[in-house]
Coordinates of C-alpha atoms and ligand atoms in Angstrom, one line a residue:
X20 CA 9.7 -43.9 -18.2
X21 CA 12.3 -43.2 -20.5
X22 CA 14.5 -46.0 -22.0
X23 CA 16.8 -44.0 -24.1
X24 CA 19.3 -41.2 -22.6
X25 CA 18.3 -38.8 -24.8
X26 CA 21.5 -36.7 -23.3
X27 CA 23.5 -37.4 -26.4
X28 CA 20.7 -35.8 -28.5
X29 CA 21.6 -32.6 -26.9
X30 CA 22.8 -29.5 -28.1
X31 CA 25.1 -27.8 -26.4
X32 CA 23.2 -24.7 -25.9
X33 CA 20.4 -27.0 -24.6
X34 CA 23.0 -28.3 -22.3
X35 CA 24.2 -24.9 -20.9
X36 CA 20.5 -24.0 -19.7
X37 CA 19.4 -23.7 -16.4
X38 CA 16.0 -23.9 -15.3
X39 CA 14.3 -20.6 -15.0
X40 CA 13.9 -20.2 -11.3
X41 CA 11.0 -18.1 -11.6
X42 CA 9.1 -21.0 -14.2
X43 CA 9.9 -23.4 -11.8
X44 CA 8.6 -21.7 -9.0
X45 CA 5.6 -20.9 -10.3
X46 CA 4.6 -24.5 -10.8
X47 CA 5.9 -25.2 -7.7
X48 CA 3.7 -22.9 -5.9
X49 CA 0.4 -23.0 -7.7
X50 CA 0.4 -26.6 -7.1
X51 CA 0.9 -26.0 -3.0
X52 CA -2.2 -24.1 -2.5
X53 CA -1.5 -22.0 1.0
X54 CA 1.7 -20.8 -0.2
X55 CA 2.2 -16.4 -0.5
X56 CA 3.9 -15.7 -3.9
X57 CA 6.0 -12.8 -4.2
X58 CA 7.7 -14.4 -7.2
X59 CA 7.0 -13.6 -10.8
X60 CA 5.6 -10.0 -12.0
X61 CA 2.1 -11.0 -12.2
X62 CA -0.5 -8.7 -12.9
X63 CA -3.7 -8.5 -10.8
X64 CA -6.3 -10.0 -12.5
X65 CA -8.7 -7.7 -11.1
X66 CA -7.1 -5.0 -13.9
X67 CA -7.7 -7.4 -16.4
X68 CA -10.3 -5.1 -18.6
X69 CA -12.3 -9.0 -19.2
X70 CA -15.8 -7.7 -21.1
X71 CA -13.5 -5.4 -23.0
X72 CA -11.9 -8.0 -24.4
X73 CA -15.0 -9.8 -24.9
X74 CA -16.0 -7.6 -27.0
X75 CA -13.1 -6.6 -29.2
X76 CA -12.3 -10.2 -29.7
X77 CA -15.5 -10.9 -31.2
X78 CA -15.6 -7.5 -33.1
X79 CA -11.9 -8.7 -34.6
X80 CA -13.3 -11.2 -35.6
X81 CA -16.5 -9.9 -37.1
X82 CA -15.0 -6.9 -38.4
X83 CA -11.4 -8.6 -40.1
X84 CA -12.8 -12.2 -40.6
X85 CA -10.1 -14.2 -41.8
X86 CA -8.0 -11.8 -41.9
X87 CA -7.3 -11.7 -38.1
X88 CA -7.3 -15.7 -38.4
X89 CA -5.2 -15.9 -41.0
X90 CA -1.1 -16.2 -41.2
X91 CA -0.1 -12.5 -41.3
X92 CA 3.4 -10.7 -42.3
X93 CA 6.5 -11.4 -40.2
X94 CA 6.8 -8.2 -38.8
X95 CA 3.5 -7.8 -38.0
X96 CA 0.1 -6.5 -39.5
X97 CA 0.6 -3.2 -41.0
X98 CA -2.7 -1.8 -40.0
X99 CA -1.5 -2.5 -36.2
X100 CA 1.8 -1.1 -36.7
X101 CA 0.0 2.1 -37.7
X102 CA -1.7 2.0 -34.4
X103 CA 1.2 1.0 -32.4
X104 CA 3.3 3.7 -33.7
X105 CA 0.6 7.0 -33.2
X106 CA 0.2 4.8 -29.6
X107 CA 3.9 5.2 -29.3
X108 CA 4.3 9.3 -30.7
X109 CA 1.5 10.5 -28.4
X110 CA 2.2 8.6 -25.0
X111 CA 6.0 8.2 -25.5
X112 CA 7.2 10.8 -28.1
X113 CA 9.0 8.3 -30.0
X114 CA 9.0 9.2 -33.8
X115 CA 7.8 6.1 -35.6
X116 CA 6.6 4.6 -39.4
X117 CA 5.4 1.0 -39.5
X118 CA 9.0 0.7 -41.1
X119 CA 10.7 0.8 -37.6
X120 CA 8.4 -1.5 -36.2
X121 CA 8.4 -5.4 -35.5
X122 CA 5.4 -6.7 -33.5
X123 CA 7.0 -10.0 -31.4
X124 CA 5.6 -12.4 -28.9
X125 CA 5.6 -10.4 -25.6
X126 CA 9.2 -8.7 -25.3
X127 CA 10.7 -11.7 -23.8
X128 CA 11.0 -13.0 -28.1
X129 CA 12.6 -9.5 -28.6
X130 CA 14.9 -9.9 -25.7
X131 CA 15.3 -13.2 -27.9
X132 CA 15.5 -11.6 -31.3
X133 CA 17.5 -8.4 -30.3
X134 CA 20.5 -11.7 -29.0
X135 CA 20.4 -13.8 -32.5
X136 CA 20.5 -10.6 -34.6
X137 CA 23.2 -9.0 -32.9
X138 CA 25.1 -11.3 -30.5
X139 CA 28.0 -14.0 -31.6
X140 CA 29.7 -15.8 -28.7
X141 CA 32.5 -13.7 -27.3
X142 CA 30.5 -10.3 -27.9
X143 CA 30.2 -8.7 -24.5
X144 CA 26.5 -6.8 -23.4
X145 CA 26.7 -4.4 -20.7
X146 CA 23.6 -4.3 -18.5
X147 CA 22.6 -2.7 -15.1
X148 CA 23.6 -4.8 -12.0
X149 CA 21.1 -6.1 -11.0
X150 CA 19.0 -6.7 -14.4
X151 CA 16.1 -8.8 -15.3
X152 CA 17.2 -12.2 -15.7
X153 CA 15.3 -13.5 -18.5
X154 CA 17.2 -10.9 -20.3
X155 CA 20.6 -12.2 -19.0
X156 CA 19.4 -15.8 -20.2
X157 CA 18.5 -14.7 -23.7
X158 CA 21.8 -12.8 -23.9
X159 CA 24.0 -15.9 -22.4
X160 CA 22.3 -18.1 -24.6
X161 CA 23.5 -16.0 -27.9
X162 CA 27.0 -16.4 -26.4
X163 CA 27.2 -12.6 -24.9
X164 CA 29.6 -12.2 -21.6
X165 CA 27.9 -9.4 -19.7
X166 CA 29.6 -6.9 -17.9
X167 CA 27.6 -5.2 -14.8
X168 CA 27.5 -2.0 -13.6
X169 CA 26.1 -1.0 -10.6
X170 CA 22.5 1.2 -10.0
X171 CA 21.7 3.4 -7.3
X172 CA 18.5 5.5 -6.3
X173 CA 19.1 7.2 -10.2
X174 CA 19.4 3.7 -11.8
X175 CA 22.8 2.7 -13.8
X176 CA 26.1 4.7 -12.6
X177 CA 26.9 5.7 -16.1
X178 CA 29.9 7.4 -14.7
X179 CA 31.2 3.7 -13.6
X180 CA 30.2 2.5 -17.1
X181 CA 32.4 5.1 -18.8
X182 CA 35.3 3.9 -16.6
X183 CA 34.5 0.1 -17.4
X184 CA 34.7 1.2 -21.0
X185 CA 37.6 3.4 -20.7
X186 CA 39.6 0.7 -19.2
X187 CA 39.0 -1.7 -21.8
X188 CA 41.4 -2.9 -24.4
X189 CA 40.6 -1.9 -27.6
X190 CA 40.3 -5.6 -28.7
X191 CA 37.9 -5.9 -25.6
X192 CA 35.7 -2.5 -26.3
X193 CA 35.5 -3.8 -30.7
X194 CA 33.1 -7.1 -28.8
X195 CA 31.1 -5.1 -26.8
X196 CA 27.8 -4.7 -28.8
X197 CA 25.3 -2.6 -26.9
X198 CA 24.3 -1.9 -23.2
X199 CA 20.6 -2.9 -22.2
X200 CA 19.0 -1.1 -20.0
X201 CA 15.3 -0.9 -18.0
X202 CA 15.5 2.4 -17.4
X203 CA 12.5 3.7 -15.7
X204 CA 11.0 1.5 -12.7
X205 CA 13.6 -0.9 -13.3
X206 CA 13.7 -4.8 -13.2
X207 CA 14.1 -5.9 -10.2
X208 CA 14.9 -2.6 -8.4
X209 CA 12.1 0.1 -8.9
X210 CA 14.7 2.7 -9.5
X211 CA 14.7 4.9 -13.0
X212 CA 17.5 6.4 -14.3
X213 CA 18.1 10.1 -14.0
X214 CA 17.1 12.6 -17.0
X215 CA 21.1 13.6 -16.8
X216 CA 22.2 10.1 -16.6
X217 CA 19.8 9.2 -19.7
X218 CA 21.9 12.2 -21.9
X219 CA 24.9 10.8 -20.1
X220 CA 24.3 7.3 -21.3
X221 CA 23.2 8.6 -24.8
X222 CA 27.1 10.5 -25.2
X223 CA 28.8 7.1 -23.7
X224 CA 26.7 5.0 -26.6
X225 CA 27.7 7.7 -29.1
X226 CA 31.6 8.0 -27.9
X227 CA 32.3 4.4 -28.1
X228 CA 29.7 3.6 -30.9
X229 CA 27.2 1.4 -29.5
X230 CA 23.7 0.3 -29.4
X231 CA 21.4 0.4 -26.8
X232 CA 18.4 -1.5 -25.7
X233 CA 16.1 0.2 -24.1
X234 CA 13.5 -2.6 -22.4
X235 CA 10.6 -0.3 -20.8
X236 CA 7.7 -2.1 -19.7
X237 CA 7.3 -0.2 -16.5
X238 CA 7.2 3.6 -17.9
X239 CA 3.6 3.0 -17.7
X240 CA 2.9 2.3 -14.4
X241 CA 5.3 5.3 -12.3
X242 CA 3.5 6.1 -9.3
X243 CA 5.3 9.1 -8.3
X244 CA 5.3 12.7 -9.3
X245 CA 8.5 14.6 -10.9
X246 CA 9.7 11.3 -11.8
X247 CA 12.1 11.7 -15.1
X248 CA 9.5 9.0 -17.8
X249 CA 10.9 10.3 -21.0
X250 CA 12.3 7.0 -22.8
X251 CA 15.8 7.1 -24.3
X252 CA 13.9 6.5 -27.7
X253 CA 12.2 10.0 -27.6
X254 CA 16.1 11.3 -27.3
X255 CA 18.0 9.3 -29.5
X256 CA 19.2 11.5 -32.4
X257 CA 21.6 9.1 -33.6
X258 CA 19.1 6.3 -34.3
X259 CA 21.2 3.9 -31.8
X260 CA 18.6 3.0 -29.8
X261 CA 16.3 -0.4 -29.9
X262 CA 13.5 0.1 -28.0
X263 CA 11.2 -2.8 -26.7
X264 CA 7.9 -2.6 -24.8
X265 CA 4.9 -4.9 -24.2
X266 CA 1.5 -5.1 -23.5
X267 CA 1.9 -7.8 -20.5
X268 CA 1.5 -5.2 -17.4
X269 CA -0.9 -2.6 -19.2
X270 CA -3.3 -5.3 -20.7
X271 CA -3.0 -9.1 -20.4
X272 CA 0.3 -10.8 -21.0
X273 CA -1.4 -13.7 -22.0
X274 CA -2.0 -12.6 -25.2
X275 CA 1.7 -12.2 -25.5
X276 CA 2.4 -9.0 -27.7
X277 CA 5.2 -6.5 -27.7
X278 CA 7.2 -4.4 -30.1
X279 CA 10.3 -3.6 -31.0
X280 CA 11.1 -0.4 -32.5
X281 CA 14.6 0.6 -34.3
X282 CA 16.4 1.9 -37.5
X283 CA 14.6 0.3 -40.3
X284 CA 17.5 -1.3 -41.7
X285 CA 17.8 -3.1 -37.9
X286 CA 14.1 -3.7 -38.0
X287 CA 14.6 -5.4 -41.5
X288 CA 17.3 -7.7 -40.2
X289 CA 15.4 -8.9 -37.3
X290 CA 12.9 -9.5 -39.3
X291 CA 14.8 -12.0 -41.4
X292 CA 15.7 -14.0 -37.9
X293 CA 11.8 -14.0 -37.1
X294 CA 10.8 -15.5 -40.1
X295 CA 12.3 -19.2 -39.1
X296 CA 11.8 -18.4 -35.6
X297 CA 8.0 -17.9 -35.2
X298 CA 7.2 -17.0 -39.1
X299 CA 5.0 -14.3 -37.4
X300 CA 3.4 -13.4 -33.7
X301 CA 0.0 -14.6 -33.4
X302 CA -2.7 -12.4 -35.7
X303 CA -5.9 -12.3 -33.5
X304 CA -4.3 -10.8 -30.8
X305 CA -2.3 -8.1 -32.6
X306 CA -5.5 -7.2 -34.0
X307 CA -6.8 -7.3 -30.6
X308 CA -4.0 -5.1 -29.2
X309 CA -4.8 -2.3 -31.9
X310 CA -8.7 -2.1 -31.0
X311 CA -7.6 -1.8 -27.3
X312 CA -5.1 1.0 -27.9
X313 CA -7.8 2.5 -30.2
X314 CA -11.1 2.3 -28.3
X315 CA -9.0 3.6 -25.2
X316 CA -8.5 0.6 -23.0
X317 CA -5.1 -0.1 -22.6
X318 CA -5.3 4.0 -21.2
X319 CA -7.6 2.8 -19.0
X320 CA -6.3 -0.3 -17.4
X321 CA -3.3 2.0 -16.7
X322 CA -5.5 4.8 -15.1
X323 CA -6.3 1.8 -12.3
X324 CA -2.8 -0.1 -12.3
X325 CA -1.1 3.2 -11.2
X326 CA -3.1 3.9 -7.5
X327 CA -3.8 0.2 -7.6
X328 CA -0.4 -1.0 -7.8
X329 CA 0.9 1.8 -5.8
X330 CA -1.6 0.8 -2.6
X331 CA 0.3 -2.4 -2.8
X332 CA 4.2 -1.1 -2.9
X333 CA 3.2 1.0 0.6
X334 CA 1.4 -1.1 1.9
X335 CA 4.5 -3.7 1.8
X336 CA 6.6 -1.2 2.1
X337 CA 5.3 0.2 5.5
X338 CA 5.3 -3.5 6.5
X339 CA 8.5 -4.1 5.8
X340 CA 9.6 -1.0 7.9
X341 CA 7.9 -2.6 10.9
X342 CA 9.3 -6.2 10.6
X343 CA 12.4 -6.8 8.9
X344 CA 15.4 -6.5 10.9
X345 CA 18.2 -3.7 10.8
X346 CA 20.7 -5.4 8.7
X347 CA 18.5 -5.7 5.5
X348 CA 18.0 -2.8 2.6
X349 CA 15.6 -2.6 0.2
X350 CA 14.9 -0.6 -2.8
X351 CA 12.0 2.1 -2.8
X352 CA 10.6 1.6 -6.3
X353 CA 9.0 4.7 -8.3
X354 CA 6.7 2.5 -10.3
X355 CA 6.7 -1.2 -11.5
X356 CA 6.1 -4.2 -9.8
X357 CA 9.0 -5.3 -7.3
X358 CA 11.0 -4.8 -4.5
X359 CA 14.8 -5.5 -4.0
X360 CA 16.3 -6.7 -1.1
X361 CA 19.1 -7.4 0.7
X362 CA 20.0 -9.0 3.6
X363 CA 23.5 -8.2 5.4
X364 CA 23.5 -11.5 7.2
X365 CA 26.6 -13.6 7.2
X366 CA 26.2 -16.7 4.7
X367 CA 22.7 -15.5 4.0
X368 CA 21.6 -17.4 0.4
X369 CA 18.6 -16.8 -0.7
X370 CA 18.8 -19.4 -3.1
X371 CA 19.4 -22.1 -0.8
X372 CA 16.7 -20.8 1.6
X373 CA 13.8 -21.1 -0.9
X374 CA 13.0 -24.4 -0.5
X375 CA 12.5 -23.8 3.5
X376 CA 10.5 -20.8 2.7
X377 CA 8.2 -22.2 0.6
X378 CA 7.5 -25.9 2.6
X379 CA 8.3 -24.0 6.1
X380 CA 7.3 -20.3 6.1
X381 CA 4.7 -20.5 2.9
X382 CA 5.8 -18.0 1.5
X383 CA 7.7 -17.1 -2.2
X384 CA 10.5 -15.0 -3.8
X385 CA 13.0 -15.0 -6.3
X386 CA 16.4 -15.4 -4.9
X387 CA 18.7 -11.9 -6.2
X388 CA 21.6 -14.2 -7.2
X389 CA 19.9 -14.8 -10.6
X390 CA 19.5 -11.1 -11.3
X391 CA 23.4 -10.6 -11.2
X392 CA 25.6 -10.6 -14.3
X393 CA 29.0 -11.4 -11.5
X394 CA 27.7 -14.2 -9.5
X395 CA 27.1 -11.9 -6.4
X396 CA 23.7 -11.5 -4.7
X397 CA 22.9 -14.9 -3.1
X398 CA 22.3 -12.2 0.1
X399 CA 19.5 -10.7 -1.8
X400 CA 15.8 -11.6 -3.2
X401 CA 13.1 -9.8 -5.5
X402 CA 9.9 -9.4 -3.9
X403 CA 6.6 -8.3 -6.4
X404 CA 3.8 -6.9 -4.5
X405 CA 1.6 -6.4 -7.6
X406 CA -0.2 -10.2 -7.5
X407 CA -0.7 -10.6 -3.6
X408 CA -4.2 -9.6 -1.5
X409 CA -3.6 -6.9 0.5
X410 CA -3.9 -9.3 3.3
X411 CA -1.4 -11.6 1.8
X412 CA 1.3 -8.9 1.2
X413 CA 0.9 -8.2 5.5
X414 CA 1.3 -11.6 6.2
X415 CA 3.7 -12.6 3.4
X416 CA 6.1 -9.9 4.2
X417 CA 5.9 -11.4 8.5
X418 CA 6.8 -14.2 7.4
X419 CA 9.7 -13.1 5.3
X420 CA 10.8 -11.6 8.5
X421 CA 10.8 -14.5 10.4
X422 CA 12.3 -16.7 7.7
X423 CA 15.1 -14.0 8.0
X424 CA 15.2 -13.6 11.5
X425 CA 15.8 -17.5 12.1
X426 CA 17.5 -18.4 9.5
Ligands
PLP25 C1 12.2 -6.0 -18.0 C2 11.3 -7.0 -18.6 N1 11.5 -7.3 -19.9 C3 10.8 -8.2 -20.5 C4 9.8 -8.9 -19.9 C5 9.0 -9.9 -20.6 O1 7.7 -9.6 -20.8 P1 6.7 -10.2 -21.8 O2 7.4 -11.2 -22.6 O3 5.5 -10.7 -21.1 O4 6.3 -9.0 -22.7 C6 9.5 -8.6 -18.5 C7 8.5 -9.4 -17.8 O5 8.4 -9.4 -16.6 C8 10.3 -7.7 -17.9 O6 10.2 -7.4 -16.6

C-alpha cells in the first residue's frame, strides 16, 4: 500500500487522462474467462503467419547480426525504408524516398507524434464523427479541440465540413491545423469515403490551407468489389497529406511497427520529437517487417484476412438482422474490423450498461460515447467481429439482443 499521495506529483496532463476504456476492458475480460469480447480490433491469431516469422526472425538475425540488435537511426533503418516505400508505390501508388518516411511504434506513436509536432493547446483538429478514439486521446492530450463532422454510408460529409469551415471566424479557422481522417473501412464504422468526396476533401484542405492525416490501416482488408481503395496519399499534389499505416491487422501488432509518410521537411521535424520520445522504434522487428514485405508474407496474410474476416462481418451481420430489435441501426462495413451501432432506446447508455453486460450477459463492447468528438453517442457501441469464434459471434450477438431488449 501506498503511504504517500503521489497526486501532487502529477502533471496536469497526467491528471486530465482518462482510462482507456478499451485497455481496461481488456484486462477486465481476459481475467473472467466465459466472457464474449467484441471489444478491441484484435486480429485472429489463426492469420498470424507464426513459422514465417520463425524463420525471418532467425534469418534477421543471422543475416544483419548486430545490426538488427543494435540501436538504429531515429527515423528508422534506411534499408527498411527502402522496402517500405516500393511496398507502399506498388500496393498503394504513393510516390515515396526513404526521405518521406519515419518508421514509428505501431501508428498509435504516429497518432502520438503527428499531435506533439503539430498541435499547441487551443489548435482545433477536425475529425470524422465518430473517429477512433485513441486518436481523439492523442490529439486532446496535445491540447487540440476537435470539431466533428458527421459520416454517412460514403464516410465524412465533406459538404458539412466546408460549411463548419465557412462559418468560422477567421481567428477560429488560423487554429485549426489539419482534419484526420480513416478513410477507407473506417474506425469504428466500416464506411469509406467516396472517390468524389476524397477530391472534395483534397480542394477543402487546399482552399483553407490545411493538412491532412490520413490514418489507413484498413485499405488492406476491403471485402467488397467497386469499393473506391485509392488513399488520399496517391492524390495529393500539394504534398498536404500525412499518411500513416501499420502493420498491426496485416501481420502481428505485437511487433508494433507502422509508418508515417509526409513532405520531408515534416518528416524531418517529427523526427526531432522522436528522438527524446523513443530515440528509435525497436530494430529487430523493422528488419522483420522488411523480410515479410519482401519474401511476400504480409501479401499473404492479407490474401486470408480478406474472405476470413469477411465470413465473420456476415455472419454477425445476418445475426444481427434476426435478433436485435427495430429501433437499433448499425453500420454495414466494406472492410475492417467493426460494426457500429446504435440503439434508439430512451436513456439507453452504453457506457453505464457495460458493467451488466459483462458480469450479467458475458458479453463485451466498447460503449460509442468514447468515439464522439461532442459528447453524444452514450446510445451507441462498437462491436469487432474479427477476434470472436464463429460460434462466439452467434451467441455474442444473442446476447447483445437480450442485454438490449431488457435493459
Ligand atoms: C484507425 C486506427 N489507427 C491507429 C491504430 C493503432 O494501431 P497500431 O498502433 O497497432 O498500429 C488503430 C488500431 O486499432 C486504428 O484502428
Amino acid at each position: 500500500m501506498s503511504v504517500l499521495d503521489y497526486s501532487r506529483y502529477y502533471s496536469n496532463l497526467a491528471r486530465s487522462i482518462k482510462a482507456s476504456e478499451i485497455r481496461e476492458l481488456l484486462a477486465i475480460i481476459k481475467a473472467k474467462k466465459n466472457v464474449i469480447s467484441f471489444a478491441g480490433g484484435i486480429p485472429d491469431p489463426e492469420l498470424f503467419p507464426r513459422k514465417e516469422l520463425a524463420e525471418i526472425a532467425r534469418d534477421v538475425i543471422e543475416i544483419y547480426g548486430d545490426e538488427a540488435l543494435q540501436y538504429s537511426e531515429t527515423k528508422g533503418v534506411r534499408e527498411v525504408r527502402e522496402t517500405l516505400c516500393k511496398f507502399l508505390s506498388t500496393r498503394k501508388s504513393i510516390k515515396c524516398e526513404p526521405e518521406n518516411a519515419i518508421i514509428t511504434t505501431g501508428s498509435q506513436s504516429a497518432l502520438d507524434l503527428v499531435a506533439r509536432t503539430l498541435i499547441d493547446p487551443g489548435n482545433v483538429v477536425i475529425t470524422e464523427n465518430p473517429s477512433y478514439l485513441a486518436a481523439i486521446g492523442a490529439f486532446k492530450n496535445a491540447g487540440a479541440r476537435l470539431i466533428g463532422v458527421d459520416i454517412d454510408d460514403s464516410g465524412m460529409k465533406t459538404s458539412i465540413l466546408e460549411e463548419k469551415l465557412r462559418a468560422m471566424s477567421p481567428d477560429e479557422r488560423r487554429r485549426v491545423k489539419f482534419i484526420y481522417t480513416i478513410p477507407i473501412a473506417q474506425n469504428p464504422s466500416g464506411v469509406s469515403l467516396s472517390a468524389e468526396r476524397k477530391k472534395h476533401l483534397l480542394e477543402i484542405a487546399s482552399q483553407y490551407d490545411l493538412l491532412v492525416v490520413e490514418d489507413d490501416p484498413y485499405s488492406y482488408l476491403v471485402f467488397e468489389e467497386g469499393v473506391d481503395k485509392t488513399v488520399i496519399k496517391a492524390l495529393d499534389r500539394e504534398n498536404r497529406v500525412l499518411y500513416m499505416s501499420t502493420i498491426s491487422k496485416i501481420l502481428a501488432p505485437g511487433l508494433r511497427i507502422g509508418w508515417l509518410i509526409g513532405p520531408d521537411d515534416l518528416i524531418r521535424r517529427v523526427e526531432l520529437v522522436k528522438q527524446y520520445v523513443d530515440l528509435h522504434s525497436p530494430t529487430l522487428t523493422q528488419y522483420i517487417t522488411a523480410e515479410a514485405m519482401k519474401r511476400g508474407v504480409i501479401d499473404r496474410v492479407i490474401g486470408r484476412a480478406i474472405p476470413h474476416y469477411r465470413a465473420k462481418r456476415d455472419l454477425m451481420l445476418k445475426t444481427m438482422s434476426e435478433y436485435f430489435p427495430e429501433y437499433t441501426w448499425y453500420s454495414k462495413p466494406i472492410g475492417g474490423l467493426f460494426i457500429f451501432t446504435y440503439v434508439y432506446k430512451s436513456n439507453f447508455d452504453a457506457g453505464k450498461l457495460l458493467p451488466v453486460a459483462i458480469e450479467k450477459y458475458s458479453v463485451a463492447y466498447v460503449p460509442g460515447g468514447s468515439f464522439h468528438v461532442d459528447g453524444k453517442g452514450a446510445n451507441s457501441m462498437r462491436i469487432s467481429f474479427s477476434y470472436p469464434t464463429y460460434e462466439q459471434i452467434i451467441e455474442g450477438v444473442k446476447r447483445l439482443a437480450e442485454l438490449i431488449r431488457e435493459s
